[in-house]
Coordinates of C-alpha atoms and ligand atoms in Angstrom, one line a residue:
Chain A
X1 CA -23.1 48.7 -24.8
X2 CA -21.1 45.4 -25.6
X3 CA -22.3 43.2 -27.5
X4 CA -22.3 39.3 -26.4
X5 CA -23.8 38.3 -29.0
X6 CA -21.1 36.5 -31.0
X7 CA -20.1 37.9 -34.2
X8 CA -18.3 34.7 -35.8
X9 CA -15.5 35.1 -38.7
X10 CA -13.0 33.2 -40.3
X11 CA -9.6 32.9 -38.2
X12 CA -6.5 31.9 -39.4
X13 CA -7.3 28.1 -40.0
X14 CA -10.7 28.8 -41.6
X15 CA -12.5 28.3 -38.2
X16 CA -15.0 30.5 -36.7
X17 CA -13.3 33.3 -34.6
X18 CA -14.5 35.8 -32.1
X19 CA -12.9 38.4 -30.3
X20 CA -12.8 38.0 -26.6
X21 CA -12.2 41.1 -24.1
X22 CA -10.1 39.3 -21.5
X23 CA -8.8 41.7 -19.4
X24 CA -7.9 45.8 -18.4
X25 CA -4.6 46.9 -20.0
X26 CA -3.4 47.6 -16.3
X27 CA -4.4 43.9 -15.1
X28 CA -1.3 42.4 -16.9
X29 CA 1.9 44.4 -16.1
X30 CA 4.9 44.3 -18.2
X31 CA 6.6 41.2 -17.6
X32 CA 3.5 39.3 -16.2
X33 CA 1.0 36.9 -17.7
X34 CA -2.5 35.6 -17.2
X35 CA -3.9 32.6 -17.9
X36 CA -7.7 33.3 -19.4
X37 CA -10.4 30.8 -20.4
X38 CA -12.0 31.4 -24.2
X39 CA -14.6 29.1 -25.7
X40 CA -13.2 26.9 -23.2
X41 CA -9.2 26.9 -23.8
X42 CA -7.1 27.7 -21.6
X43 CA -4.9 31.0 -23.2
X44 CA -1.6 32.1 -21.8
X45 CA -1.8 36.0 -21.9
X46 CA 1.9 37.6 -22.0
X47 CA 2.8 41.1 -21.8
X48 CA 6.1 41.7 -23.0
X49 CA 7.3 45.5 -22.4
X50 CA 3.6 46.6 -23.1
X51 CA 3.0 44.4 -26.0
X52 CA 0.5 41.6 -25.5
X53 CA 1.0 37.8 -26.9
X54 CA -1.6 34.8 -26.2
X55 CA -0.2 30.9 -26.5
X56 CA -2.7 27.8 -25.7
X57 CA -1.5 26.8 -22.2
X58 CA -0.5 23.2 -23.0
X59 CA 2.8 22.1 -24.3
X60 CA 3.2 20.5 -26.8
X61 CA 5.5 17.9 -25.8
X62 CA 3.8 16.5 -22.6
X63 CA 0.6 18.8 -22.1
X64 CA 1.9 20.7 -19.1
X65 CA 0.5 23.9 -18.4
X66 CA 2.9 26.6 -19.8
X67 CA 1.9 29.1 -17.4
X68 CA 3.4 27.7 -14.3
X69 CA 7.2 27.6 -16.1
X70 CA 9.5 30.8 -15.9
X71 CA 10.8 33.3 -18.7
X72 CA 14.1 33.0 -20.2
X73 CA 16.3 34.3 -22.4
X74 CA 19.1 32.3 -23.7
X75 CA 22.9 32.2 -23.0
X76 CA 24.6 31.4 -26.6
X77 CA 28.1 30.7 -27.5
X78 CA 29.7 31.7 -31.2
X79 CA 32.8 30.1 -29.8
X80 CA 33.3 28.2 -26.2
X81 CA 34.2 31.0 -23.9
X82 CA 32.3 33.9 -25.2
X83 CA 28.7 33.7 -23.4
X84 CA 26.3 36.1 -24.0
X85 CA 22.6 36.1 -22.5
X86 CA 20.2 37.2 -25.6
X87 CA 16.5 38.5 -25.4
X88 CA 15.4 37.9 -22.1
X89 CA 12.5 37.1 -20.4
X90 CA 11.1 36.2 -24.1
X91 CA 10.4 32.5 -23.8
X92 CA 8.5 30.6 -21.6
X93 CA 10.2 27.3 -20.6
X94 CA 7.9 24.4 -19.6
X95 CA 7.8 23.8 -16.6
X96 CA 8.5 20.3 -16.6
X97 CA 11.0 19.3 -19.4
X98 CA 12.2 22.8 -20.0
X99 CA 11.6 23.4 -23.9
X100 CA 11.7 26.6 -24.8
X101 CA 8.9 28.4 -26.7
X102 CA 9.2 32.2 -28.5
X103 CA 6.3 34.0 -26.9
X104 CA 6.1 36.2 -29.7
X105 CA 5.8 33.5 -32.5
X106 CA 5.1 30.3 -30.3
X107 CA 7.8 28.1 -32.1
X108 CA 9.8 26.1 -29.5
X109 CA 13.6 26.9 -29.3
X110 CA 14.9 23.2 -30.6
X111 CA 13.0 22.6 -33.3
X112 CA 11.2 25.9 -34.1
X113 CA 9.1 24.4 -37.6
X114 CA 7.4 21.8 -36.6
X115 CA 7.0 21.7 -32.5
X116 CA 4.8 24.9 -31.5
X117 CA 2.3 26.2 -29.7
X118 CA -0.7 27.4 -30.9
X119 CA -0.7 31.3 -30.9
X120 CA -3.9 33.3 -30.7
X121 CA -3.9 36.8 -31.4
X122 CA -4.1 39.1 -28.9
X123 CA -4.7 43.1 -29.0
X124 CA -5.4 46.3 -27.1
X125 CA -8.3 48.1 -27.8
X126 CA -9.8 51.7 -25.9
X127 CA -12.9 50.8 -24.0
X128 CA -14.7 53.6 -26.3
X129 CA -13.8 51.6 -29.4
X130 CA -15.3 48.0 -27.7
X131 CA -19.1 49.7 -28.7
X132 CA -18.3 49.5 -32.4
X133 CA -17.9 45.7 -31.7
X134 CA -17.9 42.9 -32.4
X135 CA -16.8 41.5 -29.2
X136 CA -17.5 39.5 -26.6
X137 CA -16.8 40.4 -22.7
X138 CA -18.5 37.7 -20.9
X139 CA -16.2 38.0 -17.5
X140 CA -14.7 42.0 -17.9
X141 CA -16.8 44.8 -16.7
X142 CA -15.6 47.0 -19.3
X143 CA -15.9 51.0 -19.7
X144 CA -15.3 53.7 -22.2
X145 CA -12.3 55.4 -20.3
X146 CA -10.3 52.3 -19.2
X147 CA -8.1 50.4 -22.2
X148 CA -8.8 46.6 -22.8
X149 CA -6.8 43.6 -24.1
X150 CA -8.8 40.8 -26.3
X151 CA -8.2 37.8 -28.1
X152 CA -9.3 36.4 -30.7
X153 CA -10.4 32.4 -30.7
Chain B
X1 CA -7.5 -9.4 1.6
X2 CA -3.9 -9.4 -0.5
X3 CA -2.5 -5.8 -1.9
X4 CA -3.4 -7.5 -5.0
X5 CA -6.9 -8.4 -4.7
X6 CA -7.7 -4.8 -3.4
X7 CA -5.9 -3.4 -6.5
X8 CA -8.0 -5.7 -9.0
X9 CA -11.3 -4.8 -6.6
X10 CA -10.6 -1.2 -6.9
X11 CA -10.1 -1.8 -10.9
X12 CA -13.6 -4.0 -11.1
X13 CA -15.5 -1.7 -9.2
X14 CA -15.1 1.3 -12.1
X15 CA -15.4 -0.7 -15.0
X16 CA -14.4 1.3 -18.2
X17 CA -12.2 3.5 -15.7
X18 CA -8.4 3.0 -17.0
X19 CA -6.2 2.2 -14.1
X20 CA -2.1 2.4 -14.5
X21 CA 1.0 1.4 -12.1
X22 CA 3.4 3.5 -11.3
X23 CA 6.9 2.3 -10.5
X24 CA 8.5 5.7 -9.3
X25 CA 7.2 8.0 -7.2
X26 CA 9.3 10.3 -4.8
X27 CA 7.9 11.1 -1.7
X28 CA 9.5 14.0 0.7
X29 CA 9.5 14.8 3.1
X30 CA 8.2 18.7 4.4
X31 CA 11.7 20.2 5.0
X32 CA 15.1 18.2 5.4
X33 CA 14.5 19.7 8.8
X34 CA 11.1 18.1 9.5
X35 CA 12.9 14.8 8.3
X36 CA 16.4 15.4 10.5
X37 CA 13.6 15.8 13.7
X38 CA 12.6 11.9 12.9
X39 CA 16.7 10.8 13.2
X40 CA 17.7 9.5 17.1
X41 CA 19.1 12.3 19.2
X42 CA 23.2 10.7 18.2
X43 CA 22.2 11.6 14.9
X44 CA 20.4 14.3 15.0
X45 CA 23.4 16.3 16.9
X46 CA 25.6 14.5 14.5
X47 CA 24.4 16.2 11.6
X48 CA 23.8 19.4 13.5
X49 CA 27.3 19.8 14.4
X50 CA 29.2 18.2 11.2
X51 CA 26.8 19.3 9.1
X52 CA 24.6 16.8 6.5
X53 CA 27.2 14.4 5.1
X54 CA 24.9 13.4 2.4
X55 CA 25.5 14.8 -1.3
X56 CA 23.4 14.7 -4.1
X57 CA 20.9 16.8 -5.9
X58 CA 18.1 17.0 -3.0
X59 CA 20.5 17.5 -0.4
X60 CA 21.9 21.4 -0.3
X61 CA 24.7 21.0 -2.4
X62 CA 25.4 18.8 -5.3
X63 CA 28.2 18.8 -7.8
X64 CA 25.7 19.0 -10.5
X65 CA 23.7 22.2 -10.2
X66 CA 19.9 21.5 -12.0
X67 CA 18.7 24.4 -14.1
X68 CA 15.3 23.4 -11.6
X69 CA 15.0 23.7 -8.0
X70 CA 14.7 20.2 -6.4
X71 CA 15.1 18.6 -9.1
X72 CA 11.2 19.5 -9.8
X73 CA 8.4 20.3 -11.8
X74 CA 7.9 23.9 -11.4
X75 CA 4.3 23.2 -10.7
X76 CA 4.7 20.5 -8.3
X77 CA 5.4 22.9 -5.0
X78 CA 2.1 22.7 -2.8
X79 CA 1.1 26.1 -1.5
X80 CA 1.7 25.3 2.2
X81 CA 6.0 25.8 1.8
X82 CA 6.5 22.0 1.7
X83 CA 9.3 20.7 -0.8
X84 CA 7.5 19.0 -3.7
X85 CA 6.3 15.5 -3.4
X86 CA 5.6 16.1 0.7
X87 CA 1.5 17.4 0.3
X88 CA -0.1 14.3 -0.4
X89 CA -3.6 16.4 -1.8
X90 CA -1.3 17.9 -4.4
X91 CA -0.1 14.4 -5.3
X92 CA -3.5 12.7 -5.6
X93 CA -4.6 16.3 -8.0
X94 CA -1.6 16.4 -10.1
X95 CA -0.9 12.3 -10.2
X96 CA -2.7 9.9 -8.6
X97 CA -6.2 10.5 -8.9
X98 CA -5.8 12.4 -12.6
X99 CA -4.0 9.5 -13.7
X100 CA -5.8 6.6 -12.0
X101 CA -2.9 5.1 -10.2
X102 CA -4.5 1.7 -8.8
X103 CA -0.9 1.3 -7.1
X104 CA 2.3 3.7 -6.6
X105 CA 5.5 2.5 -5.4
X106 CA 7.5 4.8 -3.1
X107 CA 11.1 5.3 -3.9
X108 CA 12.6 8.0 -1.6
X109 CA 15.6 9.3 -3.0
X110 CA 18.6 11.9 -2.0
X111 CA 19.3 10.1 1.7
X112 CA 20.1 6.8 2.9
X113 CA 23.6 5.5 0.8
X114 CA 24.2 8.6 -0.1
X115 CA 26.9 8.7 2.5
X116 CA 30.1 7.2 3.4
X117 CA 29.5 6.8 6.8
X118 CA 28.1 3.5 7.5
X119 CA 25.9 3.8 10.6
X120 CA 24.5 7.1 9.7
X121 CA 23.5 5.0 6.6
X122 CA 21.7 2.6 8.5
X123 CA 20.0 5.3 11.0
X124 CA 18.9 7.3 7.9
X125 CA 17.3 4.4 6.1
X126 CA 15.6 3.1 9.1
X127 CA 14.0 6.8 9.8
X128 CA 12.9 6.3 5.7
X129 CA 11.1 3.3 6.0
X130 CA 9.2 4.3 9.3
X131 CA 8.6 8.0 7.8
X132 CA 7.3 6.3 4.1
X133 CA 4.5 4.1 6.5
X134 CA 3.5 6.9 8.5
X135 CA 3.5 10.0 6.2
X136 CA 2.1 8.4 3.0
X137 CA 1.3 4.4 3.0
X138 CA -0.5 4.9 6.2
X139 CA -3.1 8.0 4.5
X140 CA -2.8 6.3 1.0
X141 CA -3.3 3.3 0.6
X142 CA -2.6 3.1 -2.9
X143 CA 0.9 4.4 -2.6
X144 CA 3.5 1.5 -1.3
X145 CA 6.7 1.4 0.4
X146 CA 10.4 0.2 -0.5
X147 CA 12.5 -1.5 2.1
X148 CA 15.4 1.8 1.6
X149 CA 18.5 -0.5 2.9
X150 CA 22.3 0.9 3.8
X151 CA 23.1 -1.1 0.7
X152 CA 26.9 -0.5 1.3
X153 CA 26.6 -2.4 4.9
X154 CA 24.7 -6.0 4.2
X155 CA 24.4 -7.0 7.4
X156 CA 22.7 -3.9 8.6
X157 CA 20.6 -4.1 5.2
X158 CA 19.4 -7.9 5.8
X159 CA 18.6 -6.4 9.6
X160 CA 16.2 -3.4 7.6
X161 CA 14.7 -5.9 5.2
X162 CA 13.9 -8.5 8.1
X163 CA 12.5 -5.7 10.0
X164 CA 9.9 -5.4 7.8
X165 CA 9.5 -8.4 6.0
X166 CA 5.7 -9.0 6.7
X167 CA 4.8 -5.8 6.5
X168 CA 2.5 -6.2 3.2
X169 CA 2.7 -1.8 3.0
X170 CA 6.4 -2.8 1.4
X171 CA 6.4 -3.8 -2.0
X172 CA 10.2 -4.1 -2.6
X173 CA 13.7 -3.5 -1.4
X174 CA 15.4 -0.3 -2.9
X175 CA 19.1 0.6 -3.6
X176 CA 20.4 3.6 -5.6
X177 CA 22.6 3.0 -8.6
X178 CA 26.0 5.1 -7.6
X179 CA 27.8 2.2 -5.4
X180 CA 31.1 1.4 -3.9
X181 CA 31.0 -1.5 -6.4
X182 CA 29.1 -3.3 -9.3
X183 CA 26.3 -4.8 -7.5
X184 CA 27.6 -8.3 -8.4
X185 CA 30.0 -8.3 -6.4
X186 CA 29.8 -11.0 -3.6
X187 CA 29.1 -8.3 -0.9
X188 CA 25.9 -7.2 -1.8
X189 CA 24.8 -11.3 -2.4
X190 CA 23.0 -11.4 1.6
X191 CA 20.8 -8.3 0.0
X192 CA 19.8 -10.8 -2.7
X193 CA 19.3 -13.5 -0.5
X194 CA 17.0 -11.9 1.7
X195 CA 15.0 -9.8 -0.5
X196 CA 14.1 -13.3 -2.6
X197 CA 13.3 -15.1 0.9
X198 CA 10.9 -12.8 1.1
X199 CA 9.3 -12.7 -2.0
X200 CA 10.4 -8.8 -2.8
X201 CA 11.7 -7.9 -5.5
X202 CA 15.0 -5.2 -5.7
X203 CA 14.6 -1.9 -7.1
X204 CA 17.7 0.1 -8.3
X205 CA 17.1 3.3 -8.8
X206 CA 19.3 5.7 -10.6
X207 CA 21.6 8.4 -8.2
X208 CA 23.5 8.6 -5.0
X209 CA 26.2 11.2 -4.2
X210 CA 29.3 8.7 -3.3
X211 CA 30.0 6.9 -6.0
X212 CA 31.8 7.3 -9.5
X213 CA 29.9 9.1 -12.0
X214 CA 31.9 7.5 -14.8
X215 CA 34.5 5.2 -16.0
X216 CA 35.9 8.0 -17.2
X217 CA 35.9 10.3 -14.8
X218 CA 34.1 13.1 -13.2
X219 CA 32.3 15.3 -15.8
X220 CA 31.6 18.8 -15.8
X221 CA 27.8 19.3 -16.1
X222 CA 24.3 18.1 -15.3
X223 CA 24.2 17.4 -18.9
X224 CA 26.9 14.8 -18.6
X225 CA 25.6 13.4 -15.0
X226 CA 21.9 13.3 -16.3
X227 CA 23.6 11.2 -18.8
X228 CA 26.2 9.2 -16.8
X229 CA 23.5 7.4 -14.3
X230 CA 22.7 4.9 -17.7
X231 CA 26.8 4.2 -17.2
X232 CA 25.9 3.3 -13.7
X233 CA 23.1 1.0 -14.7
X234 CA 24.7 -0.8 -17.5
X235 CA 27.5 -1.7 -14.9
X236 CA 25.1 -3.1 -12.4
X237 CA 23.2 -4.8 -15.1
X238 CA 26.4 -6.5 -16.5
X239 CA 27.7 -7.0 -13.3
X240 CA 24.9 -8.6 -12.2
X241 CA 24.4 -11.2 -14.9
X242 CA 28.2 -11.8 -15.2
X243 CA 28.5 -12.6 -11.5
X244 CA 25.9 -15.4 -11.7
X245 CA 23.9 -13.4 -9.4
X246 CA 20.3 -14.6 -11.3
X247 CA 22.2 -18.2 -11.5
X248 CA 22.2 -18.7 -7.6
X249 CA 19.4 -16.7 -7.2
X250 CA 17.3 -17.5 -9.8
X251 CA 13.9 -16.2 -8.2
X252 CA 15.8 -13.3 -7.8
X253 CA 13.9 -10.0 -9.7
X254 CA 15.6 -6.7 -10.5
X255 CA 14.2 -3.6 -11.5
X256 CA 15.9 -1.2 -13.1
X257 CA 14.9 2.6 -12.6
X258 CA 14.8 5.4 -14.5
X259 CA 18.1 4.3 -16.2
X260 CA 16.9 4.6 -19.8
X261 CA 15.6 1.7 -21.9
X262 CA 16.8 2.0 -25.3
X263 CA 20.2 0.5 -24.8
X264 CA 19.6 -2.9 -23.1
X265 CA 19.0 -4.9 -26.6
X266 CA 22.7 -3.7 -27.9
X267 CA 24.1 -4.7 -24.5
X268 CA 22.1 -7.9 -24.3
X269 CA 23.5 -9.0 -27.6
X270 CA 26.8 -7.5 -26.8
X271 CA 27.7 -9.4 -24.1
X272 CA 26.2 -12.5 -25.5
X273 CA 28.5 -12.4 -28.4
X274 CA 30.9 -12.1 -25.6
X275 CA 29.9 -15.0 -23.5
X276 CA 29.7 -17.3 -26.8
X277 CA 33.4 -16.8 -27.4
X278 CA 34.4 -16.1 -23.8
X279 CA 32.3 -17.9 -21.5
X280 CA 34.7 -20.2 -19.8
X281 CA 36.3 -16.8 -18.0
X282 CA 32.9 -17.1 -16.4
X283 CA 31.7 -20.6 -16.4
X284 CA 28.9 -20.1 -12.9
X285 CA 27.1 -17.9 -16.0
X286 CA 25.2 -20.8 -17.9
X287 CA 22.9 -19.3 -19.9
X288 CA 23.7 -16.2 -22.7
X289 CA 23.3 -12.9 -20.5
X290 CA 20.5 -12.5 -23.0
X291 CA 17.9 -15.1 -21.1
X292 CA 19.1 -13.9 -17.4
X293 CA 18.3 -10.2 -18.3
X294 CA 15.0 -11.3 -20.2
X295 CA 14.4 -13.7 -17.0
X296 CA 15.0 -11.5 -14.2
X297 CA 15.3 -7.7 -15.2
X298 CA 12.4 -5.1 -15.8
X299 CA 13.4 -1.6 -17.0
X300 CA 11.0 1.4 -15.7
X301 CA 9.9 3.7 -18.7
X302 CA 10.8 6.9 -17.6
X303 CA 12.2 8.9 -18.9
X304 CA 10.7 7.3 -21.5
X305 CA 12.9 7.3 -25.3
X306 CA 11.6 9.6 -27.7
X307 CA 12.8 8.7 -31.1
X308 CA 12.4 10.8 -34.2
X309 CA 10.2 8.5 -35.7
X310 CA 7.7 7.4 -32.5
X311 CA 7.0 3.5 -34.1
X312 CA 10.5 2.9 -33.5
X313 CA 10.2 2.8 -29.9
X314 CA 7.3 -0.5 -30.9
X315 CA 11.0 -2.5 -31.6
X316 CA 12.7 -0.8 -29.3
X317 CA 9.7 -2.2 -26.4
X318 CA 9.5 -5.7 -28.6
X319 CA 13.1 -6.3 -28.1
X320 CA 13.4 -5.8 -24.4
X321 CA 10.3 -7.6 -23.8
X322 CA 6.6 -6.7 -24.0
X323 CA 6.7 -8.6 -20.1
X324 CA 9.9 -6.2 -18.8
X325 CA 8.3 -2.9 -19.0
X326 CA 6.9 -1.0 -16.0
X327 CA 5.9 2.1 -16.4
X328 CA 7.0 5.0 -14.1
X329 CA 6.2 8.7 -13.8
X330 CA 9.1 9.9 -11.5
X331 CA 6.3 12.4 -10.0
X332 CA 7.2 14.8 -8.9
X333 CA 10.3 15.4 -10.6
X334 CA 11.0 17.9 -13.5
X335 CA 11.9 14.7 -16.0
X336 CA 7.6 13.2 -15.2
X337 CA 6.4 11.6 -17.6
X338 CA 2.9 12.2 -18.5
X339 CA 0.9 8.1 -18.8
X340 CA -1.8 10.0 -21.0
X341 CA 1.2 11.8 -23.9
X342 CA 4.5 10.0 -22.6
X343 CA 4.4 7.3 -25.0
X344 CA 4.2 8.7 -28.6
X345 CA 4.1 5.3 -30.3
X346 CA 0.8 3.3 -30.9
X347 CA 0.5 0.9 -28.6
X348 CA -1.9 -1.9 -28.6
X349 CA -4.7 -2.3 -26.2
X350 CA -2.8 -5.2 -24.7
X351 CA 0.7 -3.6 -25.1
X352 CA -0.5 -0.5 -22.7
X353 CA -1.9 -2.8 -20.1
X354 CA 0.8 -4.7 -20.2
X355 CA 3.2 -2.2 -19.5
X356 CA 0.6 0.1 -17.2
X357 CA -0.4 -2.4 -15.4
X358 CA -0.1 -6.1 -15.8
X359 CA 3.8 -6.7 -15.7
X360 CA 4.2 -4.5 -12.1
X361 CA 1.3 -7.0 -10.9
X362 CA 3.4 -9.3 -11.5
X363 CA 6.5 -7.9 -10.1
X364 CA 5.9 -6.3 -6.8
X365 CA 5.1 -8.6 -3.8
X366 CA 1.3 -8.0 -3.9
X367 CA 0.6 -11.1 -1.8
Ligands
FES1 S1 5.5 18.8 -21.2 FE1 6.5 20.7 -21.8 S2 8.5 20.1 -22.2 FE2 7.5 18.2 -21.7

């Protein structure tokens, strides 16, 4: 029903992409995250109030893995004294010198154009839809009535 | 056979393996609990009733909350409860056997001087000593111990280094940078004197809870502590020099930890300019502070400087010293730096070894 063959295109970089069921909807609540393996890198999967990010798991500062910091928001200051908290939980912080990286976009907090981590695109897709291909599910059981997340590397 | 010849074995018998040395590694211990039970009954009760009397950031409370617990990287805590840096399997995964560590000096921080009363000072850094031998050296025989002295109390800190002297599992003598006063000063001299009869170098590492924070007083935030322990260094370092310590003790090797690195150059030349114009205040100090610091001081990497442009860093290294480097990892704490990505100049073949290896073979008693 799914193939495994790969079906290779062009991603965003003009290398070969393939789209890679990873996972049930249901595996990764809101909030959580889920480190997967594809074509052997290891992907941070991120679910964000239902809506589902993927980052390399390496930073790109010392090479720690991303996945074992916290999520964050930020507290921010127009003026000394007025401390607000802003989008929370929406950056992962390194878990060893703390930079901060946008899950949605992967660009770190402090310098947001040239340090970030790689993003790979991650989507949900109805099991019914995965037999139109092409994808590759090489470690989900996956069926027609259940709801599946994939990414593409 | 010598710490040193195993070190070199170990490195011969994996040829095209690269091996490092690590100056900084903090051991601890399972709980502060599982360390209090290893105190003498007087002490024990002591801190049981009074409550701990050391202050700092691995102790309960500290002035300077970190946005981290225990000061650590968030991956660092083993799964069996333990505070990080206490499961030695989860050291030799994340450090030691990833990295090729041929050698890993111990530097147990957070107890010891890091309180003002004197014989609890003494009881503590006895209990370190034994605990570094038995919990790590004695399973690990690549990690090393420091000689952890009361470093306010010399005669109690001779008796600690005499102790174990000939014990070839200690490497070198180890003080903590926040002091009751520049470590010039002529009461810390019988440390000195002991720690060269023996051949050991002394280790300074950054922190303690009792002394000054700044010149300028007592700052707000971690920010501004993180910070102030270079103040503390750059004391000691000019205190040092400026005393004539390395004049009377001239075999006398200090090793600067995890105070930064960038800065020492404009000191150096600093306070020779000083000296040329001002040296009869301090006539015992015979040579520019320039060739004492080049002579007698190494400066650990980490954290290491991260300029914007990474080949600045090759002066930066060129003008402390290619021979005064060690580097340092400060496993397992949240500030580790990585050997593999830490450095983000080019270094030569021979510049890496010489500061992964081949200068802390030289400086460490290895005999
Ligand atoms: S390794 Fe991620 S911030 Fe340094």
């Amino acid at each position: 029903m799914v193939q495994s063959e790969r079906r290779l295109k062009r991603g965003r970089q003009g290398e070969f992409v393939s789209k890679h069921v990873v996972a049930r909807v249901e595996d990764i609540g809101p909030g959580e995250r889920r480190v997967v393996t594809v074509r052997n890198r290891p992907i941070v999967i991120f679910n964000l109030d239902g809506e589902f990010f993927g980052l390399l798991n390496r930073c790109p500062h010392q090479a720690a893995s991303l996945s074992q910091g916290i999520q964050a928001g930020f507290a921010i200051a127009e003026v000394p004294g007025t401390e607000r908290c802003i989008r929370r939980g929406e950056f992962i912080r390194c878990p060893w010198h703390g930079w901060e990286y946008d899950i949605r976009t992967g660009q770190s907090w402090c310098d947001p154009e040239s340090i970030l981590v790689r993003r790979f695109k991650v989507e949900r897709v109805p099991g019914s839809e995965l037999v139109k291909g092409p994808f590759v599910a090489e470690t989900v059981e996956v069926s027609t009535d259940e709801e599946y997340i994939y990414v593409e590397a | 056979m010598s710490v040193r010849e195993t070190i070199l074995q170990t490195v011969e018998g994996s040829p095209g393996r690269e091996f490092i040395i690590d100056s900084d590694i903090h051991p601890e211990p399972y709980s502060p609990q599982s360390f209090r039970e290893r105190l003498p009954a007087r002490w024990r009760e002591h801190c049981e009733t009074y409550g701990d009397p050391q202050r700092g950031p691995y102790a309960a409370l500290t002035g300077y909350p970190r946005y981290i617990p225990r000061t650590s990287r968030r991956d660092a805590w083993p799964s069996n409860g333990g505070l990080p840096g206490s499961d030695l399997e989860l050291m030799r995964e994340q450090h030691l056997d990833r990295h090729g560590v041929a050698l890993g000096v111990l530097e147990p921080l957070g107890q010891g001087s890091w309180t003002r009363n004197l014989e609890l000072m003494g009881a503590v850094c006895s209990a370190l000593n034994e605990w570094q031998l038995e919990d790590f050296v004695a399973h690990e025989p690549r990690l090393k111990a420091s000689i952890v002295v009361p470093m306010e109390d010399a005669p109690a800190a001779v008796a600690e280094i005499r102790k174990h002297a000939d014990n070839r599992d200690f490497v070198q003598v180890q003080m903590n940078s926040l002091s009751e006063e520049p470590f010039g000063r002529r009461k810390y001299w019988p440390i000195y004197e002991e720690a060269v009869s023996h051949g050991l170098p002394v280790g300074i590492h950054v922190g303690g809870s009792t002394g000054a924070r700044t010149g300028g007083g007592w700052p707000s935030y971690y920010n501004e502590e993180h910070y102030s322990l270079v103040n503390s260094t750059q004391a000691h370092l000019t205190s040092l020099v400026l005393e004539g310590v390395f004049e009377h003790f001239p075999a006398l090797k200090v090793i600067l930890i995890e105070g930064g690195i960038a800065w020492t150059p404009a000191l150096s030349t600093r306070l020779d300019r000083l000296w040329s114009r001002l040296g009869s205040e301090v006539p015992h100090c015979r040579k520019p502070p320039s060739e004492y610091v080049k002579a007698n001081v190494f400066f650990s990497t980490q954290p290491m400087e991260e300029p914007e442009n990474p080949e600045d860093l090759l002066q930066i290294f060129a003008d402390i010293g290619w021979n005064n480097i060690l580097y340092a990892s400060d496993y397992p704490h949240w500030d580790y730096d990585d050997p593999e990505y830490a450095f983000k100049a080019p270094l030569s073949v021979e510049q890496k070894r010489k500061i992964m290896f081949d200068n802390a073979l030289s400086v460490y008693r290895l005999d």
